[in-house]
Short mmCIF file of C-alpha atoms in Angstrom, two decimals:
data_model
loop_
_atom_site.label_atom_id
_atom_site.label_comp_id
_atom_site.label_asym_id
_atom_site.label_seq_id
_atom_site.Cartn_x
_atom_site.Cartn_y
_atom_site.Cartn_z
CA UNK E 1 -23.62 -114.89 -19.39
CA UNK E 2 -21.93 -115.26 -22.64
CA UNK E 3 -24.82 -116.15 -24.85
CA UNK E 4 -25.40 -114.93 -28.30
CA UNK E 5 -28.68 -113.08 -29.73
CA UNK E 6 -30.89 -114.60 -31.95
CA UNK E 7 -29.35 -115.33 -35.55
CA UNK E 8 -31.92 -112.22 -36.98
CA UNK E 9 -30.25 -109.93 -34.49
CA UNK E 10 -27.08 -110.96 -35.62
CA UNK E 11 -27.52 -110.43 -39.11
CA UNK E 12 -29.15 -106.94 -38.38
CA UNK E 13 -26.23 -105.64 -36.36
CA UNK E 14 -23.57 -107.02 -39.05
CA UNK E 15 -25.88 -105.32 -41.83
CA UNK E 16 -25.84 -102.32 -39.27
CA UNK E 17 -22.13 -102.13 -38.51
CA UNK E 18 -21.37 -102.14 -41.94
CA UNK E 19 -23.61 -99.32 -43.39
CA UNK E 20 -22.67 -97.10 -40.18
CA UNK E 21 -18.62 -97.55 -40.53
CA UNK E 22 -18.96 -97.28 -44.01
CA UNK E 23 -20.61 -93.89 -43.85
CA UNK E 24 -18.15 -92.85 -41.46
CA UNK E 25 -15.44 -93.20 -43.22
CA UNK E 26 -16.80 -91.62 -46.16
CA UNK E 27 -18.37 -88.61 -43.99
CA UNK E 28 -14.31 -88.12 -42.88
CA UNK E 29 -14.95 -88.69 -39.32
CA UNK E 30 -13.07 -91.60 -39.08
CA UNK E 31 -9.97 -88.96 -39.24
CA UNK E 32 -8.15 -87.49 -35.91
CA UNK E 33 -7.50 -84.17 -37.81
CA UNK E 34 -11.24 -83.99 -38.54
CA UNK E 35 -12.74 -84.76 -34.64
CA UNK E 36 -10.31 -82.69 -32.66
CA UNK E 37 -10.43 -79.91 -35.62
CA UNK E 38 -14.05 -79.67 -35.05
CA UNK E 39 -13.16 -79.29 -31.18
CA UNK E 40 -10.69 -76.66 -32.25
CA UNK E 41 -13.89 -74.90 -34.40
CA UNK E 42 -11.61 -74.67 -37.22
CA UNK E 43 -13.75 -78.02 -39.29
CA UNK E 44 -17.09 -78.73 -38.72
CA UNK E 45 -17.74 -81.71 -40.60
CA UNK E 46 -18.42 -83.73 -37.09
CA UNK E 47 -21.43 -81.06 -36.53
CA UNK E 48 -22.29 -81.10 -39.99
CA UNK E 49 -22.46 -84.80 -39.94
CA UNK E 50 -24.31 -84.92 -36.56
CA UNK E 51 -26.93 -82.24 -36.83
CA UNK E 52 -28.10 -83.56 -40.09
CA UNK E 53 -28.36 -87.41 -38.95
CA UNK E 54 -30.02 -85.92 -35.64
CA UNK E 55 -32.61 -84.28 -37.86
CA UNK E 56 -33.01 -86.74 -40.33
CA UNK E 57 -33.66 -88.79 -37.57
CA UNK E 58 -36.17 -87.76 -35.19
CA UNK E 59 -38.24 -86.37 -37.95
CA UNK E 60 -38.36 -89.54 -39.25
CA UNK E 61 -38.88 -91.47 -35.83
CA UNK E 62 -41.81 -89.10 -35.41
CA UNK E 63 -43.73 -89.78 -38.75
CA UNK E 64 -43.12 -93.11 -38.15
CA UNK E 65 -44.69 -93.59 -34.26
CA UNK E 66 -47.28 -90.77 -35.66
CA UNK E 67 -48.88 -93.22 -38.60
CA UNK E 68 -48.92 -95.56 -35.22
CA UNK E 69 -46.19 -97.84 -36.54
CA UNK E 70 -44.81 -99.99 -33.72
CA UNK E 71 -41.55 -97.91 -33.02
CA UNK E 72 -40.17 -98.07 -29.45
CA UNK E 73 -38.73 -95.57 -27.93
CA UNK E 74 -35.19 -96.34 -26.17
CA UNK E 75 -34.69 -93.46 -24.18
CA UNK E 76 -31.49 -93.06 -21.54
CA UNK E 77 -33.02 -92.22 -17.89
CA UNK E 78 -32.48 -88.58 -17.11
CA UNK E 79 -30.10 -88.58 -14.48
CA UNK E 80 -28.15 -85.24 -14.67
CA UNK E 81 -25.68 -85.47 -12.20
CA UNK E 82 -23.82 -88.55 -13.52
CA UNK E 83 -24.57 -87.52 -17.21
CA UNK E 84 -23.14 -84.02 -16.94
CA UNK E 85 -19.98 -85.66 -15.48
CA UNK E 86 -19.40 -88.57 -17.75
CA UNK E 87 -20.77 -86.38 -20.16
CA UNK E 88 -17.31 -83.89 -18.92
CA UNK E 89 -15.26 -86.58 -18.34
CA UNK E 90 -15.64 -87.92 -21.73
CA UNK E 91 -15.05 -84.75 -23.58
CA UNK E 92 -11.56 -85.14 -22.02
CA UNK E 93 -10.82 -88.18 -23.63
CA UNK E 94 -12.13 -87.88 -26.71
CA UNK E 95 -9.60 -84.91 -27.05
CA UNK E 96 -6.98 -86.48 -25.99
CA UNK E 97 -7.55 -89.86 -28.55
CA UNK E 98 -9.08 -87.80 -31.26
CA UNK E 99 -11.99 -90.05 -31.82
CA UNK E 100 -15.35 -91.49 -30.20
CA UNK E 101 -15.94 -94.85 -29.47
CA UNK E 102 -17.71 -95.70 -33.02
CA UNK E 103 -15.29 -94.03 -34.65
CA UNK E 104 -12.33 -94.51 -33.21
CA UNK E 105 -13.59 -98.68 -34.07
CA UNK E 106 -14.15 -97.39 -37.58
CA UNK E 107 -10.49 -95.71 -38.05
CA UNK E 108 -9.06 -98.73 -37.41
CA UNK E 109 -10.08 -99.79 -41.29
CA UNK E 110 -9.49 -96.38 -42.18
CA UNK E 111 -5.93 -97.12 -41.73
CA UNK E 112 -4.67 -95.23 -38.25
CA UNK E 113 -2.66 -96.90 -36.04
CA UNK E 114 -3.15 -95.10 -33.45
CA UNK E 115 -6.66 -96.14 -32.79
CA UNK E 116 -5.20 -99.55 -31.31
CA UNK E 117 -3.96 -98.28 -28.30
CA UNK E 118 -7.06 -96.35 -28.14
CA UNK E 119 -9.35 -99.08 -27.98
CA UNK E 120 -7.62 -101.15 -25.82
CA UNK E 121 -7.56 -97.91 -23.73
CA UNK E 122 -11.52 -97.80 -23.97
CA UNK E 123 -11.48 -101.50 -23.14
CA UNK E 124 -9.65 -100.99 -19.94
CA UNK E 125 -11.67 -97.63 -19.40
CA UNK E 126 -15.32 -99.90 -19.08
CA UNK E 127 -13.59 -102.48 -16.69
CA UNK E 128 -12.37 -99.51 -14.35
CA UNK E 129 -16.15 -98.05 -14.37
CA UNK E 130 -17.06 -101.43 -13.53
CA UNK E 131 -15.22 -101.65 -10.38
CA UNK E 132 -15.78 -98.26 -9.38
CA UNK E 133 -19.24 -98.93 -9.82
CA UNK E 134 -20.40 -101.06 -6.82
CA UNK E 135 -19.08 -97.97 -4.54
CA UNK E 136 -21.37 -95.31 -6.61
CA UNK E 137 -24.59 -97.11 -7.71
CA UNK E 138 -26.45 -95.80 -4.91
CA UNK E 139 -24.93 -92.74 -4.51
CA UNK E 140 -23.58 -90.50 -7.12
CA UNK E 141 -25.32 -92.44 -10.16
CA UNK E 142 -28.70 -91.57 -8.84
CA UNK E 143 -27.90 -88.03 -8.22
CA UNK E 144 -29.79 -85.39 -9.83
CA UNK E 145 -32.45 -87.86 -11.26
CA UNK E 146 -35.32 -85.73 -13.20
CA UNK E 147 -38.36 -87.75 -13.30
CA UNK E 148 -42.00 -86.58 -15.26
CA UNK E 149 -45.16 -88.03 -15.69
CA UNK E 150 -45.40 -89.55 -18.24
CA UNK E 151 -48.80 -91.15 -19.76
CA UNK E 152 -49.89 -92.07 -15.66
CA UNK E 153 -46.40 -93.43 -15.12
CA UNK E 154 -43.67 -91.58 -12.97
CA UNK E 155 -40.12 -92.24 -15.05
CA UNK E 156 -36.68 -90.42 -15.38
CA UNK E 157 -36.38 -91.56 -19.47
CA UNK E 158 -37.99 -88.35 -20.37
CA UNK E 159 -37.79 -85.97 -23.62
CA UNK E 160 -38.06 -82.03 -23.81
CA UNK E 161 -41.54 -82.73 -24.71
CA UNK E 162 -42.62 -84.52 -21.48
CA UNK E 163 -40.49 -82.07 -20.24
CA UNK E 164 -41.79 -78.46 -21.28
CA UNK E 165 -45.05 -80.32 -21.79
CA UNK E 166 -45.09 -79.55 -26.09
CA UNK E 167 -45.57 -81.37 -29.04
CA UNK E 168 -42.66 -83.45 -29.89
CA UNK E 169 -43.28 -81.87 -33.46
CA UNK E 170 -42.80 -78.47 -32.00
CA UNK E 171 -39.15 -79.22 -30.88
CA UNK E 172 -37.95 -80.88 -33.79
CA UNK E 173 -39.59 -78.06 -35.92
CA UNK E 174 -37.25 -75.65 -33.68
CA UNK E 175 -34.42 -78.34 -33.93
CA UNK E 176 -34.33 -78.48 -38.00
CA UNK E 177 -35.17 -74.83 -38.23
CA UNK E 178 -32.14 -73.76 -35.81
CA UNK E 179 -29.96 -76.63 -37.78
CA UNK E 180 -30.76 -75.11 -41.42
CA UNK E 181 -29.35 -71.55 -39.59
CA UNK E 182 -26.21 -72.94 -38.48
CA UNK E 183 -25.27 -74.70 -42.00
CA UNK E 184 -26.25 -71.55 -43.56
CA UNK E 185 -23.77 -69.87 -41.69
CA UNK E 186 -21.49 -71.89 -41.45
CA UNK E 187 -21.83 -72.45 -45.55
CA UNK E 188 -20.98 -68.66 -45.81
CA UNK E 189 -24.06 -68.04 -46.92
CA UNK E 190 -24.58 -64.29 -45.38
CA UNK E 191 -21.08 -63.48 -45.75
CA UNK E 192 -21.89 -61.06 -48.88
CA UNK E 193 -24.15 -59.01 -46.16
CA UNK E 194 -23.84 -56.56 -43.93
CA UNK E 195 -25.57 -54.60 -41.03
CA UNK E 196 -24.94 -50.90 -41.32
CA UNK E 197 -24.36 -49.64 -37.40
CA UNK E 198 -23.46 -46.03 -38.04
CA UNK E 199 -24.74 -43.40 -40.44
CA UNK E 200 -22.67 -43.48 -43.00
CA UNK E 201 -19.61 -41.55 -42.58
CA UNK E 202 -16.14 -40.67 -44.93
CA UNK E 203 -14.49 -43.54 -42.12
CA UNK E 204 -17.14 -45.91 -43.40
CA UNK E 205 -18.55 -47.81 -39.67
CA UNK E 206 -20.00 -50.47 -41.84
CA UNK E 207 -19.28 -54.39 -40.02
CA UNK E 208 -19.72 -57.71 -41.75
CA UNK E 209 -20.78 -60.92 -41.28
CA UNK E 210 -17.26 -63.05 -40.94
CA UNK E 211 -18.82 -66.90 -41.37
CA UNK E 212 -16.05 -68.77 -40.58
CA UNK Q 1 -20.12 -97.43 -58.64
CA UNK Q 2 -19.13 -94.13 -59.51
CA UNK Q 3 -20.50 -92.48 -56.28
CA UNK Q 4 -18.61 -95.54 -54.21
CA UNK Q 5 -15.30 -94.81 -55.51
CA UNK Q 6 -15.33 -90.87 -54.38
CA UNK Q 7 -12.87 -90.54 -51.64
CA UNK Q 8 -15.60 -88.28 -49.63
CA UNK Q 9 -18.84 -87.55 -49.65
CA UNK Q 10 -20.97 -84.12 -49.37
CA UNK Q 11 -21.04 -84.50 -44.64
CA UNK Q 12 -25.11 -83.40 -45.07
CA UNK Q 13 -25.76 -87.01 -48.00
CA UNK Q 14 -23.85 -88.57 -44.80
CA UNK Q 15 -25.89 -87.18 -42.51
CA UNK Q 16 -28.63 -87.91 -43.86
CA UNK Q 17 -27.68 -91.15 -44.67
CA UNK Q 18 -27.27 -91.95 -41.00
CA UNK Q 19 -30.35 -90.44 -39.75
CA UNK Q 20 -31.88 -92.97 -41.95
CA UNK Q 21 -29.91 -95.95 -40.81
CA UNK Q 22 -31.55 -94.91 -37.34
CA UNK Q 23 -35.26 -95.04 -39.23
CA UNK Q 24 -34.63 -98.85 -39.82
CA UNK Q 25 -32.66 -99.60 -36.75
CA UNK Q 26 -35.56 -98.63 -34.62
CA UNK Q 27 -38.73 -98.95 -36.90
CA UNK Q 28 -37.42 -102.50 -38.42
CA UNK Q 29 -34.74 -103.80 -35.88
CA UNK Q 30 -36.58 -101.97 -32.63
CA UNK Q 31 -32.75 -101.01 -31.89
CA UNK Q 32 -31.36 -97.55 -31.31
CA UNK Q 33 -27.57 -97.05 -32.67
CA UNK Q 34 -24.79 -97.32 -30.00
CA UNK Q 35 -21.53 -98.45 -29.22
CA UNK Q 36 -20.04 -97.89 -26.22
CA UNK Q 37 -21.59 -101.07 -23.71
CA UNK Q 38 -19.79 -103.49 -25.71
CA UNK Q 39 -16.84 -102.06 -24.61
CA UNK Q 40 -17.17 -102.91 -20.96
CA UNK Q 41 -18.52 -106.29 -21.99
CA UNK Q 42 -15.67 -107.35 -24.26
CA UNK Q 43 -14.07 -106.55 -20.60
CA UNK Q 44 -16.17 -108.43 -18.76
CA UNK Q 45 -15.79 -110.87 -21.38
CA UNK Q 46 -11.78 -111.35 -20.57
CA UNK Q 47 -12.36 -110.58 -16.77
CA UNK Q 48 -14.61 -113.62 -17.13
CA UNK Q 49 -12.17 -116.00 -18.20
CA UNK Q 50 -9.93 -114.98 -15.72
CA UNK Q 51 -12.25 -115.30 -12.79
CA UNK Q 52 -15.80 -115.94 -13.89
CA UNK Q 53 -16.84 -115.49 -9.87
CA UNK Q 54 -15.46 -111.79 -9.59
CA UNK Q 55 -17.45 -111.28 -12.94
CA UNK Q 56 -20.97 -112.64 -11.22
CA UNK Q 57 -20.13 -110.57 -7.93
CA UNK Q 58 -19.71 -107.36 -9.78
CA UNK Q 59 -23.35 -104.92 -9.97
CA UNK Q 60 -22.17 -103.65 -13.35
CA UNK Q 61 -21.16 -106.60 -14.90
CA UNK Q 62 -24.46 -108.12 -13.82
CA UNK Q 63 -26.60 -105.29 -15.22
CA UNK Q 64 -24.22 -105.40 -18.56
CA UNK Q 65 -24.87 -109.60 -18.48
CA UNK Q 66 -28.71 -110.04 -18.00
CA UNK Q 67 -30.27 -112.93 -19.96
CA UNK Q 68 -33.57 -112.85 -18.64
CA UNK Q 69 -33.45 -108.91 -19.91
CA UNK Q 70 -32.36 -110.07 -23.31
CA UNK Q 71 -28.75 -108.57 -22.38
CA UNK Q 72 -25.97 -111.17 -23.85
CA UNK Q 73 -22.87 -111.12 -24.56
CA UNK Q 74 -22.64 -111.46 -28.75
CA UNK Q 75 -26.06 -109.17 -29.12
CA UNK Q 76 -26.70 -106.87 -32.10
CA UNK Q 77 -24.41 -104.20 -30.64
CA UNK Q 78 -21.48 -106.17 -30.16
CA UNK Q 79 -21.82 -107.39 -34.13
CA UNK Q 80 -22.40 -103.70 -35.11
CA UNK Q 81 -18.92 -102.83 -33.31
CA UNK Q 82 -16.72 -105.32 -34.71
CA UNK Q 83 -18.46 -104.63 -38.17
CA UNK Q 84 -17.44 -100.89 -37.91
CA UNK Q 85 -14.06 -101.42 -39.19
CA UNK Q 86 -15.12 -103.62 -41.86
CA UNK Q 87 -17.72 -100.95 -43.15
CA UNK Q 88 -14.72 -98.33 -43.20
CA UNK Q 89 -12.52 -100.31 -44.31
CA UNK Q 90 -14.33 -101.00 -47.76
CA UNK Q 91 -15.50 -97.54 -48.18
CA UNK Q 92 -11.60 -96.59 -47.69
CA UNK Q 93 -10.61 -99.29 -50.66
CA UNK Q 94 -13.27 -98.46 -52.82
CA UNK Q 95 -11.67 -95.53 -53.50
CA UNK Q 96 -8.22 -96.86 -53.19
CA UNK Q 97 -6.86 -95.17 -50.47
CA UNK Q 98 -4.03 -96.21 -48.46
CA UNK Q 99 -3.76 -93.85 -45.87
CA UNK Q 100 -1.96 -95.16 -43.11
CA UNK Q 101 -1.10 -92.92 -39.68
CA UNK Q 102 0.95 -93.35 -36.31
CA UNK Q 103 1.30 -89.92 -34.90
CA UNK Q 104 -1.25 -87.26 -36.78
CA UNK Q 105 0.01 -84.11 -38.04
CA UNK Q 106 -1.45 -81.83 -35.53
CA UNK Q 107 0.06 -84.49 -32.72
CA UNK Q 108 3.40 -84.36 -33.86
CA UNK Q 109 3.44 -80.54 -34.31
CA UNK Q 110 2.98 -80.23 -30.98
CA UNK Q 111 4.23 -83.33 -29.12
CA UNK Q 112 6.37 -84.58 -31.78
CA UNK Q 113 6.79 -87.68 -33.73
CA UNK Q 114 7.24 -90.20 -31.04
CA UNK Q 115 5.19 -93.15 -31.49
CA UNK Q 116 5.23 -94.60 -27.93
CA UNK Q 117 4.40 -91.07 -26.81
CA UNK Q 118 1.21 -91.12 -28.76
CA UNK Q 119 0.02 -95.03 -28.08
CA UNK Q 120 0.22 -94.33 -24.33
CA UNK Q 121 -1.67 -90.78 -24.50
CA UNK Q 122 -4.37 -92.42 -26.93
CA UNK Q 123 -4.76 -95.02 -24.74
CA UNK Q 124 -5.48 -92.87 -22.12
CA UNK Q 125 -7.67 -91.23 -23.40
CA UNK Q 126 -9.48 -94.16 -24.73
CA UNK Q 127 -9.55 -95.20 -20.89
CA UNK Q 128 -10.59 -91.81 -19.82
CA UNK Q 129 -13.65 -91.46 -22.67
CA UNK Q 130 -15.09 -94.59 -21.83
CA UNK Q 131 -15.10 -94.24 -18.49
CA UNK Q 132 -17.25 -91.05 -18.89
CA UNK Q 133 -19.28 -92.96 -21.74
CA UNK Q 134 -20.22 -95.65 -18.50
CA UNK Q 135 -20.54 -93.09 -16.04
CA UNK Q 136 -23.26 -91.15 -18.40
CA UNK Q 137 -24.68 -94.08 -19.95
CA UNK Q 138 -23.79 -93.35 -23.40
CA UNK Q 139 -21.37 -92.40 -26.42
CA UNK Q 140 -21.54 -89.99 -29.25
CA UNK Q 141 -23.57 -92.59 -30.77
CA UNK Q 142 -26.05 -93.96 -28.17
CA UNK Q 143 -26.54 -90.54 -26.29
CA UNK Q 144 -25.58 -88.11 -29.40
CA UNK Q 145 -26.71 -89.32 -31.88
CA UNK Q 146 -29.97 -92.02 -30.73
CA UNK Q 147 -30.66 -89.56 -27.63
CA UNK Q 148 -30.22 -86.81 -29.86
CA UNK Q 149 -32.82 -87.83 -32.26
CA UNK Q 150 -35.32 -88.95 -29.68
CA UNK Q 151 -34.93 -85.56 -28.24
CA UNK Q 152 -33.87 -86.81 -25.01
CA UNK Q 153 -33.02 -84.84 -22.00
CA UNK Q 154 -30.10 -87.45 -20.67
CA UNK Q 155 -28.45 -86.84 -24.31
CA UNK Q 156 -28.73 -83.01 -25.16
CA UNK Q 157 -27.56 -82.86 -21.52
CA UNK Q 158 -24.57 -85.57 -22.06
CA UNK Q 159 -24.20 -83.90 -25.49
CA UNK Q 160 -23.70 -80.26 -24.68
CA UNK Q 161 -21.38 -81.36 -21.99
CA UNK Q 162 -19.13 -83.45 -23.78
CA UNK Q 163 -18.98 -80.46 -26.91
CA UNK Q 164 -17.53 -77.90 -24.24
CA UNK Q 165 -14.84 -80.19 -22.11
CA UNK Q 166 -13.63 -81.51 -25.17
CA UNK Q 167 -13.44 -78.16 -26.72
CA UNK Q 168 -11.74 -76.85 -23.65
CA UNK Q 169 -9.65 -79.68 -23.28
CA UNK Q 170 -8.57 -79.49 -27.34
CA UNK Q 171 -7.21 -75.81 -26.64
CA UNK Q 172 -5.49 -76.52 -23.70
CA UNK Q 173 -3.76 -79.03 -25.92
CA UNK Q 174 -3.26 -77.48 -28.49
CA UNK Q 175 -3.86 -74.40 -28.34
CA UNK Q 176 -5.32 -71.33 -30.96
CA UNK Q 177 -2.10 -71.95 -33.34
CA UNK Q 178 -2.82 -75.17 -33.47
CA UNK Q 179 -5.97 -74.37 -35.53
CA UNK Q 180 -3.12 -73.51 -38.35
CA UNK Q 181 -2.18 -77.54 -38.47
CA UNK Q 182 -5.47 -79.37 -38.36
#
């Protein structure tokens, strides 16, 4: 029960661990002001950081398992109902600490207190799922299971393109499209615009773009 | 060395430099960036040396422990987790900061500056996230950010409902002034 991976594995999730905290923490996300401003829409370095990771990363996972590199997917089985929920359920708590998991691990070197409690909080949080568990296994953590067809096989660890049946490409062309529009705006970069929606008049009826 | 001493870096160079991080985590370590099973194992972990039998009973606990599935204890996650610290840590010295916090500002504007007040609510809500991380399979990381990239349906789904509870759940705290103290 208690064994260790092999020493590689080891060394790649120390290496791993590392680079990720330490971009964290220089990204600002390791800060409570930063997470729950970006739930108060008043900072959106957390999106910012996100988006462009999200991005950078399935275009890359893309050309890689498109050159037929030996990539594996590691997709999470579409089961809605229980996703929604924890998906709810942790939005709650996240609020209330003021960080996610990785980074509420990360503050701790970034010098907050706080995150102690915290983690011993999310500590205690997995063994009470684990208890609860045996009661809802059958039950509520199979509800709302969406399952496709994928390459002969019937699963539920789908994408949008086994889903809507497209080109992978297609969606993440949409995705980084739709991203590049939101930092634009949110960069203020239409702010010096504006849509005329009445003839002009002495009382002006001209509104503007407010970007933030 | 210039670059490593700035205090903060440009969030899309971050960005970026995380979606790449995920290149080589699943095209050269066939992993996918996550963090929130270890903390149910570290769990287990103590549960276990309290009462190793209730461990081996439990149905989660034996899908979180499965050797012949390659799931251990010490894997590549659970070094990535404790490592997280250490990665902030130096990026934080590097450029000498010594930022240090108990209650945050925005916290203390509205609950005030009482310490135990905060522990016990942060706990809580540490308890409360990861039980929703279990419950949905995934974090910010292994859903947002992994699922995100794979264009997953479990994490846009996971995603989109975390975004609006916690945003709901920020301005019940806190409410719209409290946009004036983050």
């Amino acid at each position: 029960m208690f064994d260790f991976a092999s020493p590689l594995t080891i060394f790649y999730g120390i290496l791993t661990g590392l680079v990720f905290g330490f971009l964290l923490q220089k990204g600002d996300v390791t800060r409570y002001n930063v997470i729950v401003g970006q739930f108060l829409l008043r900072d959106f370095t957390v999106l910012k950081v996100m988006l462009t990771a999200i991005v950078t990363g399935a275009l890359g996972l893309l050309a890689m398992r498109s050159v037929g590199l030996d990539v594996p997917m590691h997709l999470k089985p579409a089961v809605l109902g229980p996703v929604a929920v924890g998906g709810v359920i942790f939005g709650v708590g996240m609020a209330l600490l003021g960080y996610c998991p990785g980074t509420g691990v990360a503050a701790l070197g970034d010098g907050s207190r706080h995150a102690i409690p915290g983690i011993l909080g999310m500590v205690v949080g997995g063994a009470i799922f684990a208890e609860v568990f045996p009661a809802i296994q059958n039950g509520f953590m199979k509800a709302g299971d969406v399952t496709c067809n994928v390459a002969g096989a019937i699963t539920d660890k789908i994408t949008f393109a086994d889903l809507l049946g497209v080109s992978p490409w297609l969606l993440a062309g949409i995705l980084t499209v739709g991203a590049l529009i939101l930092f634009a705006l949110l960069e203020g970069l239409g702010s010096k615009c504006a849509i005329k929606t009445s003839p002009d008049t002495p009382s002006g009826g001209r509104t503007t773009f407010a970007s933030r | 060395m210039k670059l490593l001493k700035q205090p903060r870096w440009n969030p899309y160079a971050v960005g970026i430099g995380i979606g790449v991080l995920s290149w080589v985590t699943f095209g050269l370590m066939h992993q996918a960036l996550g963090t929130s099973t270890t903390l149910p194992k570290v769990a287990g972990f103590i549960n276990g040396l309290a009462s190793s039998e209730h461990v081996q009973a439990n149905a989660y606990y034996a899908k979180l422990f499965n050797a012949d599935k390659g799931k251990v204890m010490f894997d590549w996650q659970f070094f990535l987790v404790i490592m997280l610290p250490v990665g902030a840590f130096i990026a934080a010295k590097l450029a000498g900061s010594k930022f240090s916090e108990k209650v945050p500002v925005l916290w203390s504007w509205r609950f005030g500056d009482s310490k135990l007040k905060r522990y016990a609510l942060a706990f809580l809500g540490g308890a409360i996230m990861l039980f929703g991380a279990r419950m949905a399979d995934g974090c910010t990381s292994g859903h947002g950010l992994s699922g995100g990239l794979q264009l997953a349906v479990s994490s846009w789904t996971f995603f989109i409902a975390m975004f609006a509870s916690g945003l709901i759940t920020a301005f019940a705290l806190f409410g719209k002034e409290g946009r004036q103290h983050v």
